[in-house]
mmCIF file of C-alpha atoms in Angstrom:
data_model
loop_
_atom_site.group_PDB
_atom_site.id
_atom_site.type_symbol
_atom_site.label_atom_id
_atom_site.label_comp_id
_atom_site.label_asym_id
_atom_site.label_seq_id
_atom_site.Cartn_x
_atom_site.Cartn_y
_atom_site.Cartn_z
ATOM 1 C CA UNK X 58 131.780 70.813 112.654
ATOM 2 C CA UNK X 59 130.063 72.544 115.540
ATOM 3 C CA UNK X 60 126.336 72.170 115.780
ATOM 4 C CA UNK X 61 124.331 75.355 116.344
ATOM 5 C CA UNK X 62 120.954 75.400 118.009
ATOM 6 C CA UNK X 63 118.163 77.870 118.552
ATOM 7 C CA UNK X 64 117.325 78.082 122.280
ATOM 8 C CA UNK X 65 113.738 79.384 121.972
ATOM 9 C CA UNK X 66 111.491 76.319 122.130
ATOM 10 C CA UNK X 67 107.901 77.535 121.863
ATOM 11 C CA UNK X 68 105.689 76.188 119.067
ATOM 12 C CA UNK X 69 105.388 79.667 117.582
ATOM 13 C CA UNK X 70 109.022 80.798 117.730
ATOM 14 C CA UNK X 71 110.594 81.746 114.423
ATOM 15 C CA UNK X 72 114.366 81.939 114.354
ATOM 16 C CA UNK X 73 114.258 84.753 111.787
ATOM 17 C CA UNK X 74 112.720 87.167 114.330
ATOM 18 C CA UNK X 75 115.832 86.786 116.475
ATOM 19 C CA UNK X 76 118.613 86.288 113.950
ATOM 20 C CA UNK X 77 117.790 87.957 110.645
ATOM 21 C CA UNK X 78 117.164 91.469 109.381
ATOM 22 C CA UNK X 79 116.835 92.834 105.900
ATOM 23 C CA UNK X 80 117.262 96.545 105.363
ATOM 24 C CA UNK X 81 115.740 98.150 102.292
ATOM 25 C CA UNK X 82 117.766 101.336 101.976
ATOM 26 C CA UNK X 83 115.736 102.602 99.034
ATOM 27 C CA UNK X 84 112.555 102.676 101.137
ATOM 28 C CA UNK X 85 114.032 103.084 104.619
ATOM 29 C CA UNK X 86 112.469 99.874 105.931
ATOM 30 C CA UNK X 87 113.567 96.733 107.756
ATOM 31 C CA UNK X 88 112.029 93.312 108.161
ATOM 32 C CA UNK X 89 113.026 89.985 109.656
ATOM 33 C CA UNK X 90 111.341 87.863 106.988
ATOM 34 C CA UNK X 91 110.198 88.298 103.400
ATOM 35 C CA UNK X 92 106.644 87.360 104.456
ATOM 36 C CA UNK X 93 106.103 90.028 107.135
ATOM 37 C CA UNK X 94 105.292 93.719 106.963
ATOM 38 C CA UNK X 95 108.316 96.004 107.102
ATOM 39 C CA UNK X 96 109.042 98.548 109.810
ATOM 40 C CA UNK X 97 110.092 102.089 108.948
ATOM 41 C CA UNK X 98 113.604 102.992 110.013
ATOM 42 C CA UNK X 99 114.378 106.160 111.898
ATOM 43 C CA UNK X 100 117.759 107.639 110.971
ATOM 44 C CA UNK X 101 118.177 108.774 114.591
ATOM 45 C CA UNK X 102 117.888 105.195 115.873
ATOM 46 C CA UNK X 103 119.249 103.327 112.850
ATOM 47 C CA UNK X 104 121.571 101.249 115.034
ATOM 48 C CA UNK X 105 118.532 99.438 116.465
ATOM 49 C CA UNK X 106 117.147 98.292 113.083
ATOM 50 C CA UNK X 107 117.098 94.700 114.354
ATOM 51 C CA UNK X 108 115.243 95.646 117.527
ATOM 52 C CA UNK X 109 112.335 97.789 116.411
ATOM 53 C CA UNK X 110 109.364 98.058 118.746
ATOM 54 C CA UNK X 111 107.343 95.774 116.442
ATOM 55 C CA UNK X 112 110.050 93.087 116.267
ATOM 56 C CA UNK X 113 110.427 93.110 120.044
ATOM 57 C CA UNK X 114 106.650 92.860 120.517
ATOM 58 C CA UNK X 115 106.498 89.987 117.997
ATOM 59 C CA UNK X 116 109.279 88.136 119.842
ATOM 60 C CA UNK X 117 107.399 88.509 123.107
ATOM 61 C CA UNK X 118 104.247 87.090 121.529
ATOM 62 C CA UNK X 119 106.258 84.122 120.274
ATOM 63 C CA UNK X 120 107.757 83.587 123.725
ATOM 64 C CA UNK X 121 104.189 83.600 125.079
ATOM 65 C CA UNK X 122 103.211 80.928 122.536
ATOM 66 C CA UNK X 123 101.200 83.273 120.309
ATOM 67 C CA UNK X 124 101.536 84.015 116.607
ATOM 68 C CA UNK X 125 102.297 87.640 115.696
ATOM 69 C CA UNK X 126 100.223 89.374 113.036
ATOM 70 C CA UNK X 127 101.480 91.211 109.997
ATOM 71 C CA UNK X 128 102.619 88.279 107.904
ATOM 72 C CA UNK X 129 103.358 85.461 110.346
ATOM 73 C CA UNK X 130 99.889 84.098 109.601
ATOM 74 C CA UNK X 131 101.310 82.752 106.343
ATOM 75 C CA UNK X 132 103.503 80.200 108.150
ATOM 76 C CA UNK X 133 100.803 79.464 110.717
ATOM 77 C CA UNK X 134 98.262 78.642 108.004
ATOM 78 C CA UNK X 135 100.684 76.351 106.169
ATOM 79 C CA UNK X 136 101.645 74.522 109.362
ATOM 80 C CA UNK X 137 98.013 74.229 110.480
ATOM 81 C CA UNK X 138 97.304 72.516 107.150
ATOM 82 C CA UNK X 139 100.134 70.030 107.767
ATOM 83 C CA UNK X 140 102.650 71.682 105.453
ATOM 84 C CA UNK X 141 106.221 72.868 105.956
ATOM 85 C CA UNK X 142 106.488 76.647 106.225
ATOM 86 C CA UNK X 143 109.401 78.971 105.499
ATOM 87 C CA UNK X 144 110.383 78.998 109.136
#
């Protein structure tokens, strides 16, 4: 069995921001986690649903060691309290 690893090693990095996307076709939205706000999809740029401007900005914040807003506070608050978050 091969072992997979996630190469981003900042304290704030969430693997879901890099590896997961949910598309809600009924509302035309995408998100990388069930806890975060969704981004509206544009039919003209649908092929970049995993790389919306917001997701890219959130990834950069995580690379810089900062927590993104818009839902990521949920995991931050749980971890700050000593709990185990969804990430």
